[in-house]
Amino acid sequence: MLDLLRSRSGFVLILIMLVVLGIVLRFTGNLGIVEDATFGIFAPVQTLLIDATNGVTNLFGGFRNVNELRAQVKQLQEQLNTSTLDSVRLRELESENAELRAQLEYKQQNPDYLLTGATVLEENENRARVLGQDPSALVNFIIIDQGREEEVAVGMPVITPAGLVGRVSEVGAHWARVRLISDTSSSVNAVVQDTRATGIIQGQGQGSDSLIMRFLPLGDSVKAGDVILTSGISGAFPKRLVIGQVMQVNQRATDMFTAALVRPSVDLQRLEYVLVMKKFTPTDITTEATATPAPTATPTRRAPAATPTPTQ
């Protein structure tokens, strides 16, 4: 039998016999038995092949879905980043626009002042773009982008629409150093708006967020909530610039004067734009020449006329 299967003629003979047997079974109606037996033998193999094919298909399909999801996530993240940046830019533009409008309105309300806008520079090692804020606790100043070429001079007051910032203490070609009123060496003649009591506003350094008003008269010269303005005395600042509001009054019976803590009306730690008062020229009224009063003529008293002696 094995020899018959190995030979070509034997293999053809067996194939013919199988075909004839299939024809006979088909005509006799018994072919279903063979089909059932064949399916029972090869069904597990077919199932395994189908499952393997579906697994490969699902695997590649899963990879494709993951890549699509990653691409969608990346696209959504880019859109979110763009939207966030646009929102930040819009808020910055709105903030800048509001601040510049406030400066313009202040200039329009004060036509007697020649004001120029200035930007507080950011920190940079290059001298042309110098420090915007001094980090030490001893000296408080800012650097602005207006200088000698823009006709900014030492002593000019620096303000915002909210109130007094300080004075120009040093000038470069296109930059200027502004000493803030919070500096310990700063001194401003001030007046209490309600009582008109005068005193001196001094800074307490960067470690403190308040100013101190000294040399106020004893009594009810000041109270918490009072507004403090520049008095204009000494000519260093014009009158009626807002300095701040009284937070606390310190008065003891043994003191010769009253002191008060004042909260600045300007947030000195978050300055971006300021105004330099160029028309106001700082002067010291104590050095001005005082006119000598002209002498007034004193009327001379005439001697009474002699009374004639009657003749007898």
XYZ file of C-alpha atoms in Angstrom:
312
model
C 0.000 0.000 0.000
C 2.853 2.395 0.819
C 4.521 1.568 -2.445
C 1.282 2.288 -4.240
C 1.026 5.736 -2.541
C 4.644 6.580 -3.346
C 4.187 5.869 -7.067
C 2.591 8.484 -9.287
C 0.231 6.019 -10.957
C -0.912 4.683 -7.593
C -1.652 8.221 -6.344
C -3.713 8.930 -9.483
C -5.586 5.649 -9.048
C -6.472 6.457 -5.419
C -7.620 9.949 -6.424
C -9.905 8.451 -9.128
C -11.344 6.013 -6.613
C -12.099 8.855 -4.165
C -13.864 10.818 -6.905
C -15.934 7.809 -7.891
C -16.747 7.171 -4.221
C -17.854 10.748 -3.790
C -20.128 10.482 -6.879
C -21.677 7.287 -5.596
C -22.239 8.762 -2.108
C -23.805 11.867 -3.625
C -26.287 9.893 -5.691
C -27.095 7.597 -2.802
C -27.588 10.550 -0.378
C -24.814 9.561 2.038
C -22.393 12.451 1.266
C -23.538 14.375 4.366
C -21.938 11.774 6.649
C -18.530 12.450 5.077
C -19.030 16.256 5.214
C -19.934 16.095 8.922
C -16.889 13.991 9.701
C -14.599 16.295 7.693
C -16.019 19.436 9.359
C -15.663 17.856 12.834
C -11.975 17.191 12.133
C -11.051 20.566 10.581
C -13.450 22.871 12.516
C -11.063 23.464 15.483
C -8.236 24.263 13.093
C -10.418 26.666 11.163
C -11.566 28.321 14.391
C -7.987 28.838 15.497
C -7.091 30.314 12.116
C -10.069 32.684 12.209
C -9.324 33.773 15.792
C -5.691 34.387 14.941
C -6.664 36.421 11.882
C -9.152 38.480 13.876
C -6.554 39.029 16.618
C -4.015 40.376 14.163
C -6.673 42.574 12.576
C -7.782 43.897 15.967
C -4.160 44.462 16.999
C -3.366 46.594 13.970
C -6.751 48.292 14.298
C -5.982 49.035 17.941
C -2.626 50.555 17.020
C -4.361 52.704 14.418
C -6.978 53.866 16.941
C -4.326 54.712 19.549
C -2.343 56.746 17.027
C -5.485 58.560 15.933
C -6.362 59.333 19.550
C -2.857 60.611 20.228
C -3.028 62.850 17.181
C -6.397 64.202 18.314
C -5.099 64.821 21.840
C -2.058 66.648 20.464
C -4.251 68.770 18.214
C -6.601 69.617 21.082
C -3.639 70.479 23.329
C -2.241 72.843 20.676
C -5.636 74.487 20.322
C -5.879 74.862 24.106
C -2.387 76.375 24.298
C -3.203 78.822 21.524
C -6.462 79.770 23.199
C -4.696 80.259 26.545
C -2.026 82.480 24.992
C -4.666 84.521 23.189
C -6.570 84.938 26.456
C -3.402 86.037 28.291
C -2.506 88.529 25.543
C -6.055 89.884 25.568
C -6.000 90.384 29.346
C -2.604 92.089 29.138
C -3.815 94.396 26.385
C -6.964 95.213 28.356
C -4.895 95.948 31.477
C -2.427 98.105 29.572
C -5.219 99.916 27.763
C -7.015 100.657 31.033
C -3.835 101.993 32.648
C -2.971 104.185 29.670
C -6.534 105.506 29.539
C -6.287 106.403 33.226
C -3.031 108.271 32.553
C -4.584 110.131 29.634
C -7.608 111.076 31.719
C -5.332 112.315 34.509
C -3.377 114.467 32.037
C -6.609 115.923 30.666
C -7.844 116.724 34.176
C -4.566 118.459 35.036
C -3.708 120.719 32.087
C -1.328 122.768 34.250
C 1.070 119.828 34.508
C 3.420 118.861 31.682
C 3.410 115.080 32.038
C 5.278 112.446 30.063
C 4.608 108.721 30.204
C 7.357 106.287 31.141
C 7.675 102.515 31.367
C 9.375 100.723 34.245
C 12.185 98.638 32.762
C 12.685 94.974 33.550
C 15.780 93.412 35.068
C 18.652 93.043 32.607
C 22.432 92.974 32.920
C 22.877 95.428 30.061
C 23.170 99.006 31.302
C 20.890 100.195 28.496
C 18.168 97.995 29.962
C 18.867 98.375 33.646
C 17.244 97.111 36.817
C 13.558 97.807 37.125
C 13.392 97.267 40.877
C 16.173 97.349 43.429
C 16.158 94.077 45.416
C 17.885 95.442 48.519
C 15.997 96.402 51.661
C 18.034 99.603 52.103
C 17.221 101.541 48.944
C 13.901 101.555 47.095
C 13.970 102.772 43.521
C 12.813 101.956 40.005
C 14.341 102.648 36.597
C 12.234 104.207 33.859
C 12.861 104.493 30.119
C 12.870 108.311 30.003
C 16.079 110.276 30.585
C 18.122 113.329 29.751
C 17.368 113.129 26.020
C 13.654 113.243 26.892
C 14.259 116.326 29.105
C 13.848 114.462 32.384
C 15.798 116.101 35.212
C 16.782 115.207 38.756
C 14.129 116.199 41.297
C 11.109 115.868 39.016
C 8.121 114.218 40.742
C 6.962 110.848 39.438
C 3.311 109.908 39.823
C 0.514 107.676 38.597
C -3.182 108.576 38.408
C -3.491 106.906 41.818
C -0.972 109.166 43.516
C 2.649 109.952 44.317
C 5.427 107.490 43.450
C 8.651 109.362 44.180
C 11.243 111.697 42.670
C 13.893 111.367 39.981
C 17.246 110.929 41.716
C 19.572 110.115 38.801
C 19.363 110.646 35.054
C 21.020 108.897 32.109
C 20.689 109.459 28.388
C 17.501 107.427 28.017
C 16.853 106.211 31.549
C 16.293 107.647 34.987
C 16.384 106.331 38.527
C 13.329 107.156 40.639
C 13.620 107.059 44.419
C 10.317 105.819 45.803
C 8.504 107.443 48.705
C 8.906 104.142 50.553
C 12.674 104.625 50.710
C 14.052 105.446 54.176
C 15.752 108.578 52.853
C 12.545 109.894 51.266
C 10.821 112.849 52.927
C 7.626 114.531 51.736
C 5.814 117.467 53.307
C 2.201 116.379 53.725
C -1.145 117.571 54.997
C -4.191 115.788 56.399
C -7.045 116.509 54.001
C -9.760 116.965 56.647
C -7.996 118.764 59.496
C -5.258 120.466 57.400
C -2.685 119.364 59.992
C 0.790 119.138 58.473
C 3.575 116.633 58.970
C 6.384 114.769 57.215
C 5.887 111.509 55.292
C 8.876 109.161 55.456
C 9.509 105.706 54.049
C 10.213 102.654 56.177
C 12.136 100.579 53.651
C 11.202 97.663 51.433
C 10.447 95.441 54.388
C 7.353 97.523 55.170
C 4.319 98.216 53.003
C 3.416 101.404 54.873
C 4.734 104.941 55.290
C 4.952 106.917 58.507
C 3.763 110.486 58.994
C 5.675 112.260 61.752
C 5.499 115.599 63.586
C 1.726 115.870 63.592
C 0.233 118.087 66.316
C -1.137 116.365 69.398
C -4.881 116.030 69.702
C -7.437 115.235 67.030
C -5.247 116.283 64.128
C -5.494 112.890 62.397
C -7.532 109.673 62.586
C -7.695 106.329 60.802
C -9.138 106.661 57.315
C -7.906 110.222 56.720
C -6.464 110.952 53.274
C -2.935 112.372 53.176
C -1.915 114.817 50.439
C 1.239 116.687 49.500
C 1.236 120.136 51.114
C 3.492 121.847 48.581
C 5.677 123.247 51.368
C 9.360 123.558 50.297
C 8.350 123.390 46.645
C 9.596 119.830 46.103
C 6.126 118.642 45.064
C 2.992 120.418 43.912
C 0.026 120.606 46.219
C -2.753 118.053 46.569
C -1.044 114.956 45.169
C -2.500 111.905 46.903
C 0.014 110.069 49.095
C -2.153 107.542 50.891
C -4.606 106.826 53.676
C -4.061 106.634 57.426
C -4.178 103.096 58.815
C -3.216 103.664 62.434
C -2.526 106.591 64.747
C 0.197 106.369 67.376
C -0.156 108.945 70.121
C 1.111 108.822 73.682
C 0.711 111.392 76.401
C 4.471 111.676 76.788
C 5.092 112.376 73.102
C 5.490 115.877 71.757
C 3.982 114.908 68.388
C 1.571 112.396 66.895
C 2.679 109.764 64.357
C 0.504 107.850 61.918
C 0.985 104.830 59.680
C -0.079 105.537 56.096
C -0.863 103.040 53.360
C 0.413 104.368 49.985
C -2.283 104.931 47.394
C 0.050 103.474 44.737
C 1.110 99.833 44.760
C 4.845 100.497 44.644
C 5.688 96.828 44.127
C 3.721 96.496 40.878
C 4.614 99.589 38.894
C 4.588 99.283 35.115
C 3.763 102.750 33.814
C 4.362 106.087 35.516
C 4.142 109.781 34.693
C 7.044 112.202 35.061
C 5.978 115.730 35.999
C 8.292 117.778 33.774
C 6.580 121.149 33.907
C 6.770 121.328 37.661
C 10.310 122.509 38.515
C 11.315 121.570 42.057
C 12.370 124.620 44.038
C 13.136 125.370 47.629
C 11.236 128.408 48.825
C 13.715 128.870 51.678
C 16.411 129.817 49.161
C 14.319 132.319 47.235
C 15.283 135.953 47.608
C 12.941 137.911 49.791
C 12.065 141.393 48.594
C 13.104 144.159 50.937
C 10.087 146.222 51.881
C 10.239 149.800 50.581
C 10.497 152.454 53.307
C 7.327 154.364 53.915
C 7.363 158.138 54.411
C 6.631 159.211 57.947
C 4.666 162.485 58.148
C 6.551 165.181 60.108
C 4.746 167.066 62.759
C 4.903 170.826 62.361
C 5.535 173.044 65.342
C 2.485 175.010 66.312
C 2.541 178.568 65.117
C 3.500 181.176 67.738
C 0.561 182.933 69.206
C 0.989 186.693 68.811
C 1.178 188.623 72.031
C -1.515 191.254 72.189
C -0.222 194.768 72.360
C -1.355 196.922 74.920
